[in-house]
CSV table of C-alpha atoms in Angstrom, one decimal:
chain,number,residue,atom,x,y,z
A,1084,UNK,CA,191.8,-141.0,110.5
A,1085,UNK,CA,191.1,-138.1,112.9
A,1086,UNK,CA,187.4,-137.2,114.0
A,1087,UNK,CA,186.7,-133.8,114.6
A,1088,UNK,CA,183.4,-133.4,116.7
A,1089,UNK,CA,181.4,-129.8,117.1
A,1090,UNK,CA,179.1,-129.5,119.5
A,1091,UNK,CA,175.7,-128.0,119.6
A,1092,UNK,CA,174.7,-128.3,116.3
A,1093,UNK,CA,172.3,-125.8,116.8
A,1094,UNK,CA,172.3,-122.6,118.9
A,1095,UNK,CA,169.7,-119.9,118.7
A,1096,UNK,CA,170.4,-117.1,120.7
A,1097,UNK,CA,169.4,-113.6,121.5
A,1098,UNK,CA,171.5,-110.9,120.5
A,1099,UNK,CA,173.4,-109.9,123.7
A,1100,UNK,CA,174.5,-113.2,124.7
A,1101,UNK,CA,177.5,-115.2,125.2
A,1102,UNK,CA,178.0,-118.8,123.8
A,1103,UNK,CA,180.2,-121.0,123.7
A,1104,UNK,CA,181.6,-123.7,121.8
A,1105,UNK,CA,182.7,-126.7,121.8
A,1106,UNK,CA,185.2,-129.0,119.4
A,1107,UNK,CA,186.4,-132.4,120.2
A,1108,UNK,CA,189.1,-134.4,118.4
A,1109,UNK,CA,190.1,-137.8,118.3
A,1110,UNK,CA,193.8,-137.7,118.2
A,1111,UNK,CA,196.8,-135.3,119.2
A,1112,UNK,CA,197.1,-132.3,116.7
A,1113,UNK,CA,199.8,-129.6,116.2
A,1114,UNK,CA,197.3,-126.8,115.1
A,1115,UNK,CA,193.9,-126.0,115.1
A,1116,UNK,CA,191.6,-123.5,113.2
A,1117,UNK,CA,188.2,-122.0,113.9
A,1118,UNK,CA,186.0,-120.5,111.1
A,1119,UNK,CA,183.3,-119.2,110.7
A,1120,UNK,CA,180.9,-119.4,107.4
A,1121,UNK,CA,178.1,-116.5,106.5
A,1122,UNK,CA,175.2,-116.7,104.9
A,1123,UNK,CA,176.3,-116.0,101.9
A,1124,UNK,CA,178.8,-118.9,102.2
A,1125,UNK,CA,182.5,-117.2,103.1
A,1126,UNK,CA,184.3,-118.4,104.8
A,1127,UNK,CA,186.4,-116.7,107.7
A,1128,UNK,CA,189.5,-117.6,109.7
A,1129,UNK,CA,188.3,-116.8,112.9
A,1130,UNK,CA,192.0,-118.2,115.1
A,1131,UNK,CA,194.9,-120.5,114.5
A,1132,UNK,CA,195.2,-122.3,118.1
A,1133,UNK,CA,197.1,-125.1,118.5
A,1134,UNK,CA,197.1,-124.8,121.9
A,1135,UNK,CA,196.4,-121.8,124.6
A,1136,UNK,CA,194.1,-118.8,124.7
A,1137,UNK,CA,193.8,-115.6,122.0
A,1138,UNK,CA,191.5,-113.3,122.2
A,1139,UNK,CA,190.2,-110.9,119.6
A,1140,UNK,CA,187.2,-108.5,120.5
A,1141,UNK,CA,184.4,-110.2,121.6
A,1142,UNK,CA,185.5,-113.8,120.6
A,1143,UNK,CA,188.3,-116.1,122.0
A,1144,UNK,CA,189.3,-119.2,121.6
A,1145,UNK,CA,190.9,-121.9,123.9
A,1146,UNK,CA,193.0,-125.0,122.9
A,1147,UNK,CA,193.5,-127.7,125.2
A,1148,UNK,CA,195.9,-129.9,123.5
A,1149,UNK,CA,196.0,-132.3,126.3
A,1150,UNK,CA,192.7,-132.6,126.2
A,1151,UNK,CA,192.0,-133.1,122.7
A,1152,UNK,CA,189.6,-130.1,122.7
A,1153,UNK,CA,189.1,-126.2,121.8
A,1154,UNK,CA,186.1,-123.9,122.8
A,1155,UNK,CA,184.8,-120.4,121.1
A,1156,UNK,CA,184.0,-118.2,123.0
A,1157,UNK,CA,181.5,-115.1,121.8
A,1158,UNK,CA,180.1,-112.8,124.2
A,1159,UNK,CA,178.0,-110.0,123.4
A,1160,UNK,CA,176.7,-111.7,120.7
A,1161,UNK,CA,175.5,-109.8,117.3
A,1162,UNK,CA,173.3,-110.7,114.7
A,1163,UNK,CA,176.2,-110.4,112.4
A,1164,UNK,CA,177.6,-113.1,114.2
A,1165,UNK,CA,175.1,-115.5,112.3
A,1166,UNK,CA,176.2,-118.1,110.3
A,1167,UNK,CA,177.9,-121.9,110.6
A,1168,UNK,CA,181.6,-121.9,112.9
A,1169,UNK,CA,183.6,-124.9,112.0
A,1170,UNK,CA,186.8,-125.9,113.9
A,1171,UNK,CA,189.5,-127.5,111.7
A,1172,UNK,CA,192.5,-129.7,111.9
A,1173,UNK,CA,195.3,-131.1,109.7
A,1174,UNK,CA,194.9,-135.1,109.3
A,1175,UNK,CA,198.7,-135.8,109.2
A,1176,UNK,CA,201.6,-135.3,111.8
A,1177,UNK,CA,203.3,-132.7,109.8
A,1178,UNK,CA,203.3,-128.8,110.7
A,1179,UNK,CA,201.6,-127.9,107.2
A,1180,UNK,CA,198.1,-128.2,107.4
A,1181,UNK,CA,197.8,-130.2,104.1
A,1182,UNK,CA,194.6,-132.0,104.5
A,1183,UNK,CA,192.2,-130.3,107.1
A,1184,UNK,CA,189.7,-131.8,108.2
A,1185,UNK,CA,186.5,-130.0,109.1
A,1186,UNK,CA,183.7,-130.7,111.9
A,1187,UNK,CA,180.5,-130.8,110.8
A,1188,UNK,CA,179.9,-127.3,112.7
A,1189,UNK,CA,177.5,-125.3,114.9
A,1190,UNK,CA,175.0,-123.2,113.3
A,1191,UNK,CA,174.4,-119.9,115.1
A,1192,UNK,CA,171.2,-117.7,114.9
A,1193,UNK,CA,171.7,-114.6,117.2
A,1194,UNK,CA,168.2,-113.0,117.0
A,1195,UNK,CA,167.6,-109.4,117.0
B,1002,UNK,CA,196.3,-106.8,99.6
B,1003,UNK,CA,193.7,-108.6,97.9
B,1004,UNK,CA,192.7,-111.9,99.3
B,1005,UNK,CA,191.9,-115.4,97.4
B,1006,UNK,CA,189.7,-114.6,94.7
B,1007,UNK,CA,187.5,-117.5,92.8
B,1008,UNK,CA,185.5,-117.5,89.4
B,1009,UNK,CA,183.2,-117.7,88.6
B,1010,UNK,CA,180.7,-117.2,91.4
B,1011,UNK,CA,178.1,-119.0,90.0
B,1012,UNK,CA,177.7,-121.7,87.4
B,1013,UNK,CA,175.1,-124.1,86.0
B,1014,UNK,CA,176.0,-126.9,84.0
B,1015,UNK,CA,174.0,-130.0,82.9
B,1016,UNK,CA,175.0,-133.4,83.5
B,1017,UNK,CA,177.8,-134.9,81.4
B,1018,UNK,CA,179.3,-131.3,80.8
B,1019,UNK,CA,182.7,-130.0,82.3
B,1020,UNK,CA,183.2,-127.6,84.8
B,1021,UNK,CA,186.1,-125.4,85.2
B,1022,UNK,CA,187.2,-123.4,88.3
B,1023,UNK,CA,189.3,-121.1,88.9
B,1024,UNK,CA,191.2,-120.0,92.2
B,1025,UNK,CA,193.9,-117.4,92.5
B,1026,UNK,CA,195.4,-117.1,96.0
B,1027,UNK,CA,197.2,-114.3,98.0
B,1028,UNK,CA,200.1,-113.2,96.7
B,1029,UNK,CA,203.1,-115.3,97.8
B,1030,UNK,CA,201.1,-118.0,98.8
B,1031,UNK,CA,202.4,-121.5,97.2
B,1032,UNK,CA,199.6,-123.9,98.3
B,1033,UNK,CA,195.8,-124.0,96.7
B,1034,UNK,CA,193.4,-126.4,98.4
B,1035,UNK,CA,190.0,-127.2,97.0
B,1036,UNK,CA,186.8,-128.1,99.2
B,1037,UNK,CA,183.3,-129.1,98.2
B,1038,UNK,CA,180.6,-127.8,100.3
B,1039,UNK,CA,177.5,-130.4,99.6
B,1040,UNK,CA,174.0,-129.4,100.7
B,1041,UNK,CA,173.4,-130.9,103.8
B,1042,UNK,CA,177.2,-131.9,104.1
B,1043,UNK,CA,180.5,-130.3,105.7
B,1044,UNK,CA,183.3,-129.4,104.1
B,1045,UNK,CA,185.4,-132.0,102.2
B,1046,UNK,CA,188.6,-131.9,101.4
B,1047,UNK,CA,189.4,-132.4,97.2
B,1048,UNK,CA,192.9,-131.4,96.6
B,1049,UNK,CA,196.5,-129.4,97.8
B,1050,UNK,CA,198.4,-128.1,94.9
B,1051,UNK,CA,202.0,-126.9,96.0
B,1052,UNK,CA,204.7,-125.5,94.3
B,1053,UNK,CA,203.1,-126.4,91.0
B,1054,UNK,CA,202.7,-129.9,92.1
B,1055,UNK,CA,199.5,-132.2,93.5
B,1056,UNK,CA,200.7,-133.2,96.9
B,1057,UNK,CA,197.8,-135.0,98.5
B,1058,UNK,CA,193.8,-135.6,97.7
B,1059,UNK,CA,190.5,-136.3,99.3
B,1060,UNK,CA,188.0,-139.6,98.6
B,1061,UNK,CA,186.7,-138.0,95.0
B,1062,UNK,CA,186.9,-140.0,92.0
B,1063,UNK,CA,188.9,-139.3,88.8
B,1064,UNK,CA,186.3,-137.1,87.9
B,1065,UNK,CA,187.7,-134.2,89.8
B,1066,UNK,CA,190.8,-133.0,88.9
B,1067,UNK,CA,193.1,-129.8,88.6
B,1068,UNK,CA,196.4,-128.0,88.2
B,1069,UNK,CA,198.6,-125.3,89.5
B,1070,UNK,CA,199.9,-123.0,87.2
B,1071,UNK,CA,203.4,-121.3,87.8
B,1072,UNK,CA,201.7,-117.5,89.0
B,1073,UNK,CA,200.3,-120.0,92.0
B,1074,UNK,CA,196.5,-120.1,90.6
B,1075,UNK,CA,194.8,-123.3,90.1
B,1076,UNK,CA,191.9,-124.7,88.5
B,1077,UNK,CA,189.4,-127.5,89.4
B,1078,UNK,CA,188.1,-129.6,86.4
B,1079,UNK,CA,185.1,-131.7,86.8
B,1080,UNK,CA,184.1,-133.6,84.4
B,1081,UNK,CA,181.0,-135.8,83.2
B,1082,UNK,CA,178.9,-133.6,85.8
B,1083,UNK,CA,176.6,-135.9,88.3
B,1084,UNK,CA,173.8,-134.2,90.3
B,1085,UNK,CA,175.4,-134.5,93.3
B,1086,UNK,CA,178.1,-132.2,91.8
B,1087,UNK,CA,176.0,-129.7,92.8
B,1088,UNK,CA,178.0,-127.9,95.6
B,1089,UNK,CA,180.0,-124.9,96.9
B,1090,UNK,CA,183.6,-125.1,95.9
B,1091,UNK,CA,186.1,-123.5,98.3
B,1092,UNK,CA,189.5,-122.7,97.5
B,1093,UNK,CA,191.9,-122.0,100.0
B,1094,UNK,CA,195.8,-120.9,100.0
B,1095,UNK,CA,198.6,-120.8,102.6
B,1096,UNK,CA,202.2,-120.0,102.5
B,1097,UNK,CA,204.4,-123.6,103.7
B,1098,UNK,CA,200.8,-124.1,105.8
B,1099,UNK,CA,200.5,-122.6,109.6
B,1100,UNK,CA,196.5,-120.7,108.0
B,1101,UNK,CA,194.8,-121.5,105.3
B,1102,UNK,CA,192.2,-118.3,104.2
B,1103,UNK,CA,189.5,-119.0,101.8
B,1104,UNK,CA,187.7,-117.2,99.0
B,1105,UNK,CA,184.1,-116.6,98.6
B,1106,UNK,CA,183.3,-119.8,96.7
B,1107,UNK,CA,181.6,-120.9,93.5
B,1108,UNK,CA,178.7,-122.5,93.4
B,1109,UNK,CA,177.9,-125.4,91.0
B,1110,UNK,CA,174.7,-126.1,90.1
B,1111,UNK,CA,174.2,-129.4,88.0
B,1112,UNK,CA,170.8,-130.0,86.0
């Protein structure tokens, strides 16, 4: 089946900085999702990007399809922005996302 | 409008018990999906309820089960409770796919 890969792990920054991230796949998908988790375990849908750039405040998100890869961007980062982002995608061909699967995601720790 | 809401938000069972859990997704949404969150683990996919119906589900045993009731809420069912039950249950819903948005969990404790 699919792999989904997330790399770093691990990021500790200071709050003020950018970051980026990175999610590798192993096969060609028709949609993509980045989340991210708090600390208290919710989770958030960050983007749906198949493919292209969105933006939304200080975070975007590009989807090279081509490539087999998608990158988060956060800039300014907050300590708010804390918590585990995961990058998603379906495990079939369809266009409903019926099975996702997950990466094993990046844990952020923006220090204040 | 509300968002997908999950009960309860904790619960401790012992091994060998039951556990019911219960999702109710955004209005108008058709399709429930159930993850377990594992210490230490990602997210695994468990099961896609649609229209009523079980349409596809992860590498769990018989153990974990469910339904979808016809107002579009589901429940898991987990039954003779192991240890590594122990987890954070994520249910998701999404109308005919595109986004799936997630509710705040329950977390299962097993002793």
């Amino acid at each position: 089946g699919i792999q989904v890969e997330q790399s770093p792990p691990d990021l500790i920054l200071q709050e003020g900085a950018n970051s980026t991230l990175r999610c590798n796949f192993s096969d060609s998908v028709n949609n993509l999702q980045w989340f991210h988790q708090n600390p208290w375990g919710q989770l958030i849908n960050l983007f749906y990007i198949p493919s292209g750039t969105k933006q939304n405040g200080r975070l975007s998100a590009t989807t090279v399809a081509t490539e087999r890869y998608s990158l988060l961007y956060i800039s300014s980062s907050q300590t708010t922005d804390s918590g585990v982002y995961f990058c998603a995608v379906p495990s079939g061909k369809m266009n409903r996302d019926d099975k996702i699967i997950f990466g094993k995601g990046t844990r952020l720790h923006i220090l204040p | 409008e509300a968002g997908v809401t999950q009960s309860p938000t904790h619960l401790i069972k012992t091994r060998g018990q039951q556990a019911t859990l219960r999702c109710s997704p955004i209005s108008g949404h058709t399709s429930v999906y159930w993850y377990q969150q594992a210490l230490g683990l990602g997210l695994q996919f468990l099961l896609w309820y649609d229209e009523g119906e079980e349409r596809n589900r992860g590498n769990f045993p018989p153990r974990f089960s469910g339904r979808q009731f016809p107002n579009y809420s589901s429940e898991l069912n987990v039954n003779a409770l192991e240890l590594e039950d122990s987890a954070l249950y994520l249910c998701a819903s999404s109308l005919r796919g595109v986004t799936q948005y997630f509710g705040p969990g329950t977390r299962l404790t097993v002793l």
